[in-house]
Amino acid sequence: MFEQYFPKIFCREFISIKNSDRQLIMFMAVVLGIKPAMDDWIPKERLTRFVNLCHKYGLKIKKDVAFSNIDDPSIKTAVGGETLTTTIANGIQVSLANPNDMIHVFISKSRQALDEAFVNGWYPVTIKNRVIQKPYIDLLKFGYGLGYPDCCIKFFRHFNDWRRYSHLFEIFKNTKGTPSFLCNPFTKDMVYGYIYHMPCSFNCKKTIYLAGELREAIKEKEPELVEKIDEHLKMPFLIFYETVMYAFEGEIKNDRLYYKEVYFIARFDKENPYQKILKKGNCLFVENRKVIILKNGKRVAIINCPKKDWANKEPFLIQFR
Amino acid sequence: MAKNPFILIQKEFKKIAGFDLKLRRTNLLIDQIERRDNLFEDLSRLYFDNPLKVKKLEKSLKRWLSLNLSEELETLFSLAGYVFYLEENFKKAKKFFLKAISSNSDNYDNWRDLAFSLRHLGENDIAYGIFFNFDYIVYYYKYLELEGISYQELKKLILKINKEANAKKNKSAKN
C-alpha cells in the first residue's frame, strides 16, 4: 500500500518531472477544469520541462519565490519561526536560485483564476532570518482561489488554530453519520486522495460533490488509479494530529481496530513517533486521550496524549465508507 | 477639559469592532519581532465574519483622518490601509501604507504591509524588492531622509537596491 503510482498515460510526465506523485490528483483536477488553480513546488532545474507540460495541457503558470534549505531545522530559530507549521524554507529570488531549489508555482487554465490564486498564495518563508507571513485575510481568501467549498473555508477560519484546536478532531466532532471516503483528507500529501483541503465534516455535501465529480473524470482517463485511491481511502485510520497520522490494513469493529499492517501517512517521516509501538500489537482502541494497544487480547502498550498548548494531540479512530 | 480626540476614536472603534485599537508601536528590525500587533489579523477575522462592520469603520475613518492628529497619524494610516486592503481596494491601501511609512519609516510592519498590497496590484518587482531587501530599504530610506518622496522615487530606490543586492549575491556565488 501507499507505493508511488504512475498513471498509464494521463499526466504521466508530472511524476518524472517532480520525482514524486504528490499533488498528481490536484494537477489532474486543474487539467480537467474541475479545480480552478493550484500551487506546487518544482525544482529549478526541471522548471522548463514543467512549463512545457503545463502548456501541453493548456495550463498557464506563474512563478513566485524559490525555496532553499527546505526543512532545515535552523530556520525555526528565525524571527517568527514559531509561527511556521509544516514546510519551512529560506526564500530567495528565482534568478538567484540553485538548480535544486524549489520554485513555488501557480497553475490554472484561466488567467483570472491564476492571478487570484497568486496574489493570495504567498507561502511563508524566511528571508534574512525573518519569517515573512502573508496577511491573514490572504490565507482565508486563498481557499476560494483553490476552489475549496465555502463551508470548509469558514470552518478552517475557526478551527485552524494550533494553539486552541486539533483541527482534524474538530472535523471529526462535526461529522454526523457515516464518513464518506470522498471527504478523506488524510492521504492528501500522497497520490491517494481526491481532496487537498480540510473539509468541514467527513461527510460534507459540497466536498462529496466536488470529489465525486473529480473521481468520475479521472475514472474515464485512469480507471485503475481510481480503484487504488478508493481502496486506500477506505482503510482504517488512527489520527493524532495533522503531522502524526497512521493508516492500517484491518477493520474497525465495535470501536476497536483489528489490524495487520501499520503505515505512517503524514508528510514528515521524522515526526513518526508511534509506528514501532503500534507494530507491537494487532488491536487498539482510544479511551480518554489514550491509545491502548493489545496483542492477542493482552495489553502491550499505551500512548498517552495529555492536553498541550500547541499542536494538541486528540487521538481518534475512523474508517470511511 | 476636552477629551483627547484619539481616546474618542478608540471608543468608537471598539464599539464597532469589538476589540481595542491600540496606538501603533514601532517594529524595529533590531527588536527581532515578527509583527508588533495583531490588528490586521483581528480585522481580517472581523471582515470575514462581518464585512459590514469593516464598512462602518471605513466611513468613520474619513472623519478620524480629518482630525489631523499628529501623534496618532501612523496608527490611523495603517488602520486605513488595512480597511482598504480587506475591501480589496489595493490602490487606496497602498496609498495609506505609503503614508504610514512617511510617518514612521523605521516600522518594518509598514513596509511589509505595503509589499503585500503591491503584490495584489501586480507590482511584483517592487514587492519582491521589499521582501528580499527590507533591511537595506529601511536603512537607506532613513539615511537619505526620504520622508515624503513620491512613489516613483521610492520605486527607483527599491529597484536599485534590489539590483545591487542581486549583483552582489551573484558575485559571491561565483566566487
Short mmCIF file of C-alpha atoms in Angstrom, two decimals:
data_model
loop_
_atom_site.label_atom_id
_atom_site.label_comp_id
_atom_site.label_asym_id
_atom_site.label_seq_id
_atom_site.Cartn_x
_atom_site.Cartn_y
_atom_site.Cartn_z
CA MET A 1 0.00 0.00 0.00
CA PHE A 2 0.95 3.67 -0.46
CA GLU A 3 3.53 2.90 -3.16
CA GLN A 4 4.25 5.54 -5.81
CA TYR A 5 1.73 5.42 -8.65
CA PHE A 6 2.49 6.03 -12.33
CA PRO A 7 -0.55 6.82 -14.48
CA LYS A 8 -0.73 4.86 -17.72
CA ILE A 9 -0.90 7.98 -19.92
CA PHE A 10 -2.82 10.93 -18.45
CA CYS A 11 -0.39 13.41 -16.77
CA ARG A 12 2.25 10.68 -16.50
CA GLU A 13 5.14 13.13 -17.10
CA PHE A 14 4.13 15.06 -13.97
CA ILE A 15 5.74 12.37 -11.82
CA SER A 16 9.05 12.14 -13.63
CA ILE A 17 9.40 15.93 -13.58
CA LYS A 18 8.64 16.21 -9.89
CA ASN A 19 10.22 12.93 -8.85
CA SER A 20 7.14 12.40 -6.73
CA ASP A 21 3.42 11.74 -7.17
CA ARG A 22 2.48 14.32 -4.58
CA GLN A 23 -0.37 16.52 -5.87
CA LEU A 24 -0.77 14.46 -9.06
CA ILE A 25 -4.52 14.27 -8.49
CA MET A 26 -4.78 18.03 -7.97
CA PHE A 27 -2.82 18.57 -11.19
CA MET A 28 -5.28 16.29 -12.96
CA ALA A 29 -8.16 18.26 -11.40
CA VAL A 30 -6.79 21.53 -12.82
CA VAL A 31 -6.18 19.95 -16.24
CA LEU A 32 -9.74 18.57 -16.21
CA GLY A 33 -11.11 22.02 -15.36
CA ILE A 34 -12.61 20.87 -12.04
CA LYS A 35 -10.23 22.82 -9.83
CA PRO A 36 -9.66 26.49 -10.74
CA ALA A 37 -5.99 26.68 -9.69
CA MET A 38 -3.29 25.05 -7.59
CA ASP A 39 0.19 25.77 -6.34
CA ASP A 40 3.16 23.45 -6.27
CA TRP A 41 6.94 23.34 -5.88
CA ILE A 42 9.17 22.36 -8.81
CA PRO A 43 12.99 22.00 -8.79
CA LYS A 44 14.50 24.89 -10.75
CA GLU A 45 16.48 22.52 -12.95
CA ARG A 46 13.22 20.94 -14.15
CA LEU A 47 11.13 24.08 -14.39
CA THR A 48 11.34 24.32 -18.19
CA ARG A 49 10.06 20.76 -18.52
CA PHE A 50 7.22 21.57 -16.12
CA VAL A 51 6.31 24.72 -18.08
CA ASN A 52 6.20 22.63 -21.26
CA LEU A 53 3.98 20.08 -19.55
CA CYS A 54 1.60 22.84 -18.45
CA HIS A 55 1.45 24.22 -21.98
CA LYS A 56 0.76 20.73 -23.34
CA TYR A 57 -2.35 20.55 -21.15
CA GLY A 58 -3.41 24.15 -21.82
CA LEU A 59 -2.38 25.50 -18.42
CA LYS A 60 -0.95 28.89 -17.57
CA ILE A 61 1.82 29.16 -15.00
CA LYS A 62 3.15 31.89 -12.71
CA LYS A 63 6.32 31.71 -10.62
CA ASP A 64 6.70 33.10 -7.11
CA VAL A 65 9.82 32.75 -4.96
CA ALA A 66 12.32 29.91 -4.76
CA PHE A 67 12.54 27.72 -1.65
CA SER A 68 16.01 26.85 -0.43
CA ASN A 69 17.26 24.74 2.51
CA ILE A 70 13.84 23.13 2.86
CA ASP A 71 13.19 21.63 6.31
CA ASP A 72 16.48 22.86 7.71
CA PRO A 73 15.68 22.94 11.46
CA SER A 74 17.81 26.08 11.99
CA ILE A 75 15.13 28.02 10.08
CA LYS A 76 12.83 27.55 13.07
CA THR A 77 15.13 29.84 15.06
CA ALA A 78 14.47 32.79 12.69
CA VAL A 79 12.38 35.74 13.86
CA GLY A 80 8.81 34.42 13.74
CA GLY A 81 10.00 30.81 13.34
CA GLU A 82 7.48 29.72 15.96
CA THR A 83 4.66 30.64 13.55
CA LEU A 84 5.79 28.08 10.97
CA THR A 85 3.81 24.85 10.99
CA THR A 86 4.63 22.48 8.13
CA THR A 87 7.09 23.36 5.33
CA ILE A 88 10.00 25.54 6.38
CA ALA A 89 12.44 27.09 3.92
CA ASN A 90 14.56 30.10 3.11
CA GLY A 91 13.05 32.26 0.39
CA ILE A 92 15.24 33.51 -2.46
CA GLN A 93 14.59 35.19 -5.77
CA VAL A 94 14.15 32.78 -8.66
CA SER A 95 17.02 34.34 -10.62
CA LEU A 96 19.39 33.59 -7.73
CA ALA A 97 18.15 30.06 -7.03
CA ASN A 98 20.32 26.96 -7.39
CA PRO A 99 19.23 24.18 -9.75
CA ASN A 100 17.90 22.01 -6.90
CA ASP A 101 15.99 24.82 -5.14
CA MET A 102 12.24 24.50 -5.43
CA ILE A 103 10.26 27.16 -7.28
CA HIS A 104 6.81 27.92 -5.91
CA VAL A 105 4.49 27.96 -8.91
CA PHE A 106 0.79 28.57 -9.53
CA ILE A 107 -1.08 26.97 -12.40
CA SER A 108 -4.53 27.35 -13.89
CA LYS A 109 -6.45 27.16 -17.13
CA SER A 110 -7.68 30.73 -16.75
CA ARG A 111 -5.59 33.89 -16.39
CA GLN A 112 -8.07 35.34 -13.88
CA ALA A 113 -8.07 32.26 -11.63
CA LEU A 114 -4.28 32.15 -11.87
CA ASP A 115 -3.90 35.76 -10.75
CA GLU A 116 -6.41 35.28 -7.93
CA ALA A 117 -4.54 32.28 -6.58
CA PHE A 118 -1.17 34.01 -6.95
CA VAL A 119 -1.98 37.24 -5.09
CA ASN A 120 -3.33 35.36 -2.07
CA GLY A 121 -0.91 32.47 -2.31
CA TRP A 122 2.31 33.69 -0.71
CA TYR A 123 3.76 30.80 1.31
CA PRO A 124 5.69 31.77 4.47
CA VAL A 125 9.46 31.66 4.03
CA THR A 126 12.35 33.14 5.94
CA ILE A 127 14.30 35.93 4.32
CA LYS A 128 17.34 37.34 6.08
CA ASN A 129 16.50 35.32 9.18
CA ARG A 130 12.94 36.66 9.39
CA VAL A 131 9.72 34.80 8.58
CA ILE A 132 7.56 36.66 6.08
CA GLN A 133 3.96 35.67 6.78
CA LYS A 134 1.22 36.87 4.50
CA PRO A 135 -1.77 38.82 5.84
CA TYR A 136 -4.31 36.54 7.47
CA ILE A 137 -7.05 37.68 5.07
CA ASP A 138 -4.96 36.36 2.13
CA LEU A 139 -4.77 32.98 3.82
CA LEU A 140 -8.56 32.88 4.14
CA LYS A 141 -9.15 34.03 0.56
CA PHE A 142 -6.59 31.62 -0.88
CA GLY A 143 -9.01 28.75 -0.25
CA TYR A 144 -11.55 30.32 -2.62
CA GLY A 145 -8.88 30.65 -5.30
CA LEU A 146 -8.13 26.94 -5.00
CA GLY A 147 -11.82 26.07 -5.36
CA TYR A 148 -12.48 24.90 -1.79
CA PRO A 149 -16.13 24.89 -0.60
CA ASP A 150 -17.30 27.94 1.32
CA CYS A 151 -18.44 25.89 4.34
CA CYS A 152 -14.98 24.31 4.65
CA ILE A 153 -13.20 27.68 4.39
CA LYS A 154 -15.40 29.06 7.17
CA PHE A 155 -14.72 26.02 9.33
CA PHE A 156 -10.99 26.35 8.66
CA ARG A 157 -11.14 30.02 9.69
CA HIS A 158 -12.46 29.00 13.12
CA PHE A 159 -10.54 25.83 13.84
CA ASN A 160 -7.17 26.09 12.12
CA ASP A 161 -5.57 27.41 15.28
CA TRP A 162 -2.82 25.10 16.51
CA ARG A 163 -2.85 26.79 19.90
CA ARG A 164 -6.50 26.10 20.63
CA TYR A 165 -7.72 23.25 18.49
CA SER A 166 -6.86 19.98 16.87
CA HIS A 167 -8.42 20.86 13.52
CA LEU A 168 -8.88 17.23 12.45
CA PHE A 169 -10.57 16.32 15.72
CA GLU A 170 -12.94 19.27 15.30
CA ILE A 171 -13.87 17.93 11.84
CA PHE A 172 -14.44 14.51 13.40
CA LYS A 173 -16.73 16.03 16.06
CA ASN A 174 -18.63 17.90 13.36
CA THR A 175 -19.34 14.69 11.42
CA LYS A 176 -22.84 13.33 11.83
CA GLY A 177 -23.43 9.93 10.26
CA THR A 178 -21.13 7.76 8.13
CA PRO A 179 -17.90 9.40 6.97
CA SER A 180 -17.57 9.42 3.18
CA PHE A 181 -14.29 8.32 1.62
CA LEU A 182 -14.64 11.29 -0.74
CA CYS A 183 -14.05 13.55 2.29
CA ASN A 184 -10.92 11.79 3.46
CA PRO A 185 -8.09 14.38 3.60
CA PHE A 186 -5.50 12.29 5.48
CA THR A 187 -3.64 10.99 2.46
CA LYS A 188 -3.62 14.36 0.70
CA ASP A 189 0.15 14.51 0.59
CA MET A 190 0.27 11.20 -1.24
CA VAL A 191 -1.35 10.34 -4.50
CA TYR A 192 -4.26 8.52 -2.90
CA GLY A 193 -6.92 11.16 -2.32
CA TYR A 194 -9.44 13.30 -4.15
CA ILE A 195 -9.26 16.41 -1.97
CA TYR A 196 -6.49 18.71 -0.83
CA HIS A 197 -8.48 20.80 1.62
CA MET A 198 -9.68 20.14 5.14
CA PRO A 199 -13.43 19.52 4.88
CA CYS A 200 -15.85 20.94 7.47
CA SER A 201 -17.06 17.41 8.19
CA PHE A 202 -16.12 13.97 6.96
CA ASN A 203 -19.39 13.88 5.04
CA CYS A 204 -19.53 17.48 3.83
CA LYS A 205 -22.01 17.57 0.94
CA LYS A 206 -20.10 20.13 -1.11
CA THR A 207 -16.86 18.19 -0.74
CA ILE A 208 -18.60 14.95 -1.74
CA TYR A 209 -19.92 16.67 -4.85
CA LEU A 210 -16.54 18.16 -5.76
CA ALA A 211 -14.53 15.00 -5.10
CA GLY A 212 -17.18 12.83 -6.77
CA GLU A 213 -17.02 14.91 -9.93
CA LEU A 214 -13.23 14.60 -9.97
CA ARG A 215 -13.38 10.85 -9.31
CA GLU A 216 -15.70 10.31 -12.28
CA ALA A 217 -13.50 12.42 -14.57
CA ILE A 218 -10.30 10.58 -13.58
CA LYS A 219 -12.08 7.23 -13.89
CA GLU A 220 -12.60 7.91 -17.60
CA LYS A 221 -8.87 8.52 -18.08
CA GLU A 222 -7.24 6.22 -15.48
CA PRO A 223 -9.73 3.65 -14.09
CA GLU A 224 -7.04 1.66 -12.25
CA LEU A 225 -5.91 4.74 -10.38
CA VAL A 226 -9.43 5.37 -9.13
CA GLU A 227 -9.70 1.80 -7.88
CA LYS A 228 -6.46 2.20 -5.95
CA ILE A 229 -7.42 5.56 -4.48
CA ASP A 230 -10.77 4.22 -3.27
CA GLU A 231 -9.05 1.25 -1.65
CA HIS A 232 -6.61 3.49 0.25
CA LEU A 233 -9.24 6.00 1.36
CA LYS A 234 -11.38 3.25 2.90
CA MET A 235 -8.65 1.92 5.20
CA PRO A 236 -8.96 2.49 8.97
CA PHE A 237 -7.04 5.50 10.27
CA LEU A 238 -5.69 6.49 13.66
CA ILE A 239 -5.26 10.26 13.82
CA PHE A 240 -3.31 12.19 16.45
CA TYR A 241 -3.00 15.49 14.62
CA GLU A 242 -2.04 16.83 11.21
CA THR A 243 1.55 15.66 11.30
CA VAL A 244 1.02 12.35 13.12
CA MET A 245 -1.41 10.02 11.31
CA TYR A 246 -1.47 6.26 10.63
CA ALA A 247 -3.35 4.01 8.22
CA PHE A 248 -3.87 0.30 8.83
CA GLU A 249 -4.66 -2.84 6.95
CA GLY A 250 -7.54 -4.00 9.09
CA GLU A 251 -11.07 -3.26 10.20
CA ILE A 252 -12.81 -1.29 12.95
CA LYS A 253 -15.43 -3.31 14.83
CA ASN A 254 -17.24 -2.02 17.93
CA ASP A 255 -14.79 0.90 18.32
CA ARG A 256 -11.79 -1.42 18.23
CA LEU A 257 -9.35 -1.56 15.38
CA TYR A 258 -8.10 -5.05 14.46
CA TYR A 259 -5.06 -4.73 12.21
CA LYS A 260 -2.14 -6.40 10.50
CA GLU A 261 -0.04 -3.65 8.96
CA VAL A 262 0.64 -0.02 10.01
CA TYR A 263 1.59 2.86 7.69
CA PHE A 264 2.70 6.33 8.70
CA ILE A 265 0.89 8.66 6.32
CA ALA A 266 1.75 12.21 7.41
CA ARG A 267 4.29 14.18 5.45
CA PHE A 268 7.36 14.20 7.60
CA ASP A 269 8.68 10.80 8.45
CA LYS A 270 10.93 12.24 11.15
CA GLU A 271 7.79 13.10 13.13
CA ASN A 272 6.73 9.46 13.25
CA PRO A 273 6.76 8.72 16.98
CA TYR A 274 4.44 5.72 17.29
CA GLN A 275 4.94 3.27 14.44
CA LYS A 276 7.18 0.95 16.44
CA ILE A 277 4.74 0.86 19.36
CA LEU A 278 1.76 0.29 17.07
CA LYS A 279 3.55 -2.59 15.36
CA LYS A 280 3.78 -4.39 18.68
CA GLY A 281 0.04 -5.01 18.66
CA ASN A 282 -2.79 -6.24 16.46
CA CYS A 283 -5.71 -4.45 18.07
CA LEU A 284 -6.20 -0.97 19.56
CA PHE A 285 -8.80 1.38 20.92
CA VAL A 286 -8.93 5.00 22.05
CA GLU A 287 -10.11 5.95 25.51
CA ASN A 288 -9.81 9.33 27.30
CA ARG A 289 -6.92 10.66 25.19
CA LYS A 290 -5.11 7.34 25.43
CA VAL A 291 -4.43 4.79 22.71
CA ILE A 292 -4.44 1.31 24.22
CA ILE A 293 -2.62 -1.31 22.16
CA LEU A 294 -3.31 -5.03 22.53
CA LYS A 295 -1.66 -8.14 21.15
CA ASN A 296 -3.93 -11.17 21.04
CA GLY A 297 -6.12 -9.59 23.72
CA LYS A 298 -3.28 -8.63 26.10
CA ARG A 299 -2.28 -5.03 26.69
CA VAL A 300 1.21 -4.34 25.28
CA ALA A 301 1.42 -0.53 25.24
CA ILE A 302 -0.38 2.72 25.96
CA ILE A 303 0.12 6.03 24.17
CA ASN A 304 -0.81 8.93 26.43
CA CYS A 305 -1.80 12.22 24.85
CA PRO A 306 -2.13 14.84 27.60
CA LYS A 307 -3.58 18.23 26.64
CA LYS A 308 -0.99 20.66 25.27
CA ASP A 309 -0.93 24.34 24.37
CA TRP A 310 0.40 23.76 20.84
CA ALA A 311 -0.42 21.06 18.28
CA ASN A 312 -2.69 19.31 20.71
CA LYS A 313 -2.93 15.57 20.09
CA GLU A 314 -6.53 14.39 20.28
CA PRO A 315 -6.46 10.78 19.05
CA PHE A 316 -9.41 9.23 17.23
CA LEU A 317 -10.16 6.22 15.05
CA ILE A 318 -12.06 6.49 11.80
CA GLN A 319 -12.93 4.40 8.76
CA PHE A 320 -14.58 5.91 5.70
CA ARG A 321 -17.23 4.17 3.56
CA MET B 1 -11.27 69.74 30.00
CA ALA B 2 -11.84 68.40 26.44
CA LYS B 3 -11.13 64.71 25.97
CA ASN B 4 -8.20 63.57 23.83
CA PRO B 5 -9.78 63.01 20.38
CA PHE B 6 -7.82 59.75 19.93
CA ILE B 7 -9.45 58.33 23.06
CA LEU B 8 -12.82 59.09 21.48
CA ILE B 9 -11.71 57.37 18.28
CA GLN B 10 -10.61 54.32 20.29
CA LYS B 11 -14.02 54.19 21.99
CA GLU B 12 -15.85 54.46 18.70
CA PHE B 13 -13.57 51.84 17.15
CA LYS B 14 -14.22 49.39 19.97
CA LYS B 15 -17.94 49.92 19.70
CA ILE B 16 -17.85 48.90 16.03
CA ALA B 17 -15.11 46.26 16.01
CA GLY B 18 -15.48 44.77 19.47
CA PHE B 19 -11.74 44.93 20.22
CA ASP B 20 -9.21 47.63 21.07
CA LEU B 21 -7.42 49.97 18.71
CA LYS B 22 -4.04 50.46 20.31
CA LEU B 23 -1.52 53.11 19.38
CA ARG B 24 0.78 51.61 16.74
CA ARG B 25 4.16 50.59 18.11
CA THR B 26 7.31 50.55 16.05
CA ASN B 27 8.60 47.14 14.99
CA LEU B 28 12.30 47.92 14.77
CA LEU B 29 14.32 45.31 12.90
CA ILE B 30 16.72 45.19 15.81
CA ASP B 31 13.90 44.10 18.16
CA GLN B 32 13.62 40.74 16.32
CA ILE B 33 9.84 40.58 16.47
CA GLU B 34 7.81 39.13 13.63
CA ARG B 35 4.94 41.63 13.95
CA ARG B 36 4.20 44.17 16.67
CA ASP B 37 0.44 43.85 16.90
CA ASN B 38 -2.49 41.68 15.79
CA LEU B 39 -4.63 44.50 14.40
CA PHE B 40 -4.52 43.27 10.79
CA GLU B 41 -5.35 39.69 11.81
CA ASP B 42 -8.17 40.79 14.11
CA LEU B 43 -9.62 43.00 11.38
CA SER B 44 -9.33 40.10 8.90
CA ARG B 45 -11.38 37.89 11.20
CA LEU B 46 -13.90 40.69 11.64
CA TYR B 47 -14.14 41.20 7.90
CA PHE B 48 -14.58 37.50 7.27
CA ASP B 49 -17.37 37.17 9.81
CA ASN B 50 -18.98 40.59 9.48
CA PRO B 51 -17.86 42.68 6.49
CA LEU B 52 -20.44 45.39 7.25
CA LYS B 53 -18.54 46.29 10.42
CA VAL B 54 -15.42 46.93 8.35
CA LYS B 55 -17.51 49.09 6.00
CA LYS B 56 -18.64 51.03 9.07
CA LEU B 57 -15.03 51.54 10.09
CA GLU B 58 -14.26 52.87 6.64
CA LYS B 59 -16.98 55.50 7.00
CA SER B 60 -15.67 56.61 10.39
CA LEU B 61 -12.08 56.66 9.16
CA LYS B 62 -12.72 59.61 6.87
CA ARG B 63 -13.74 61.68 9.89
CA TRP B 64 -10.92 60.37 12.08
CA LEU B 65 -8.30 61.20 9.47
CA SER B 66 -9.66 64.73 9.02
CA LEU B 67 -8.86 65.43 12.68
CA ASN B 68 -5.16 65.54 11.70
CA LEU B 69 -3.88 64.05 14.93
CA SER B 70 -0.12 64.26 14.56
CA GLU B 71 0.86 61.73 17.27
CA GLU B 72 -1.58 59.07 16.12
CA LEU B 73 -1.35 59.52 12.36
CA GLU B 74 0.66 56.35 11.76
CA THR B 75 -1.97 54.32 13.63
CA LEU B 76 -4.78 55.83 11.56
CA PHE B 77 -2.91 55.49 8.26
CA SER B 78 -2.15 51.84 8.84
CA LEU B 79 -5.73 51.24 10.00
CA ALA B 80 -6.98 52.86 6.79
CA GLY B 81 -4.55 50.69 4.80
CA TYR B 82 -5.92 47.55 6.46
CA VAL B 83 -9.55 48.50 5.90
CA PHE B 84 -8.99 49.17 2.19
CA TYR B 85 -6.88 46.01 1.85
CA LEU B 86 -9.74 43.97 3.30
CA GLU B 87 -12.17 45.62 0.90
CA GLU B 88 -9.81 44.78 -1.96
CA ASN B 89 -9.21 48.43 -2.77
CA PHE B 90 -5.46 47.86 -3.00
CA LYS B 91 -4.70 51.21 -4.63
CA LYS B 92 -6.03 53.00 -1.58
CA ALA B 93 -4.39 50.50 0.75
CA LYS B 94 -1.05 51.23 -0.94
CA LYS B 95 -1.64 54.98 -0.61
CA PHE B 96 -2.21 54.70 3.14
CA PHE B 97 0.67 52.29 3.76
CA LEU B 98 2.93 54.76 1.96
CA LYS B 99 1.64 57.48 4.28
CA ALA B 100 2.31 55.23 7.28
CA ILE B 101 5.88 54.78 6.01
CA SER B 102 6.26 58.55 5.67
CA SER B 103 5.12 58.88 9.29
CA ASN B 104 7.45 56.19 10.56
CA SER B 105 9.83 54.50 8.15
CA ASP B 106 11.56 52.61 10.97
CA ASN B 107 8.47 50.46 11.40
CA TYR B 108 9.10 47.25 9.45
CA ASP B 109 5.39 46.37 9.67
CA ASN B 110 4.55 49.36 7.44
CA TRP B 111 6.92 48.09 4.75
CA ARG B 112 5.60 44.56 4.82
CA ASP B 113 2.00 45.81 4.60
CA LEU B 114 2.97 47.92 1.60
CA ALA B 115 4.71 44.96 -0.08
CA PHE B 116 1.62 42.74 0.14
CA SER B 117 -0.65 45.45 -1.25
CA LEU B 118 1.79 45.86 -4.16
CA ARG B 119 1.60 42.11 -4.78
CA HIS B 120 -2.15 42.44 -5.18
CA LEU B 121 -1.64 45.31 -7.63
CA GLY B 122 0.70 43.23 -9.77
CA GLU B 123 3.74 45.35 -8.86
CA ASN B 124 5.70 42.22 -8.08
CA ASP B 125 9.19 43.55 -8.74
CA ILE B 126 8.71 46.24 -6.09
CA ALA B 127 7.04 43.82 -3.68
CA TYR B 128 9.93 41.35 -4.05
CA GLY B 129 12.38 44.23 -3.68
CA ILE B 130 10.90 44.92 -0.25
CA PHE B 131 10.57 41.27 0.79
CA PHE B 132 14.17 40.45 -0.10
CA ASN B 133 15.93 43.64 0.93
CA PHE B 134 13.79 45.10 3.69
CA ASP B 135 16.85 45.79 5.85
CA TYR B 136 18.62 47.90 3.19
CA ILE B 137 15.40 49.71 2.32
CA VAL B 138 14.55 50.64 5.89
CA TYR B 139 18.12 51.81 6.40
CA TYR B 140 18.55 53.88 3.21
CA TYR B 141 15.11 55.45 3.40
CA LYS B 142 16.04 56.89 6.76
CA TYR B 143 19.69 57.63 5.95
CA LEU B 144 18.80 59.53 2.78
CA GLU B 145 15.97 61.37 4.57
CA LEU B 146 13.39 60.35 2.00
CA GLU B 147 10.23 61.03 4.04
CA GLY B 148 7.52 62.28 1.70
CA ILE B 149 9.20 61.33 -1.61
CA SER B 150 6.94 60.34 -4.49
CA TYR B 151 6.11 56.71 -5.09
CA GLN B 152 8.03 56.86 -8.37
CA GLU B 153 11.18 57.89 -6.49
CA LEU B 154 10.67 55.18 -3.91
CA LYS B 155 10.24 52.60 -6.66
CA LYS B 156 13.54 53.66 -8.21
CA LEU B 157 15.27 53.32 -4.85
CA ILE B 158 13.84 49.84 -4.22
CA LEU B 159 14.72 48.58 -7.71
CA LYS B 160 18.24 49.98 -7.44
CA ILE B 161 18.80 48.35 -4.05
CA ASN B 162 17.44 45.06 -5.37
CA LYS B 163 19.69 45.20 -8.44
CA GLU B 164 22.79 45.98 -6.38
CA ALA B 165 21.99 43.29 -3.81
CA ASN B 166 21.43 40.67 -6.52
CA ALA B 167 24.64 41.61 -8.29
CA LYS B 168 26.50 41.23 -5.01
CA LYS B 169 24.91 37.83 -4.34
CA ASN B 170 25.68 36.67 -7.89
CA LYS B 171 29.28 37.73 -7.49
CA SER B 172 29.71 35.95 -4.16
CA ALA B 173 28.04 32.81 -5.58
CA LYS B 174 30.55 32.77 -8.47
CA ASN B 175 33.44 33.13 -6.05
#
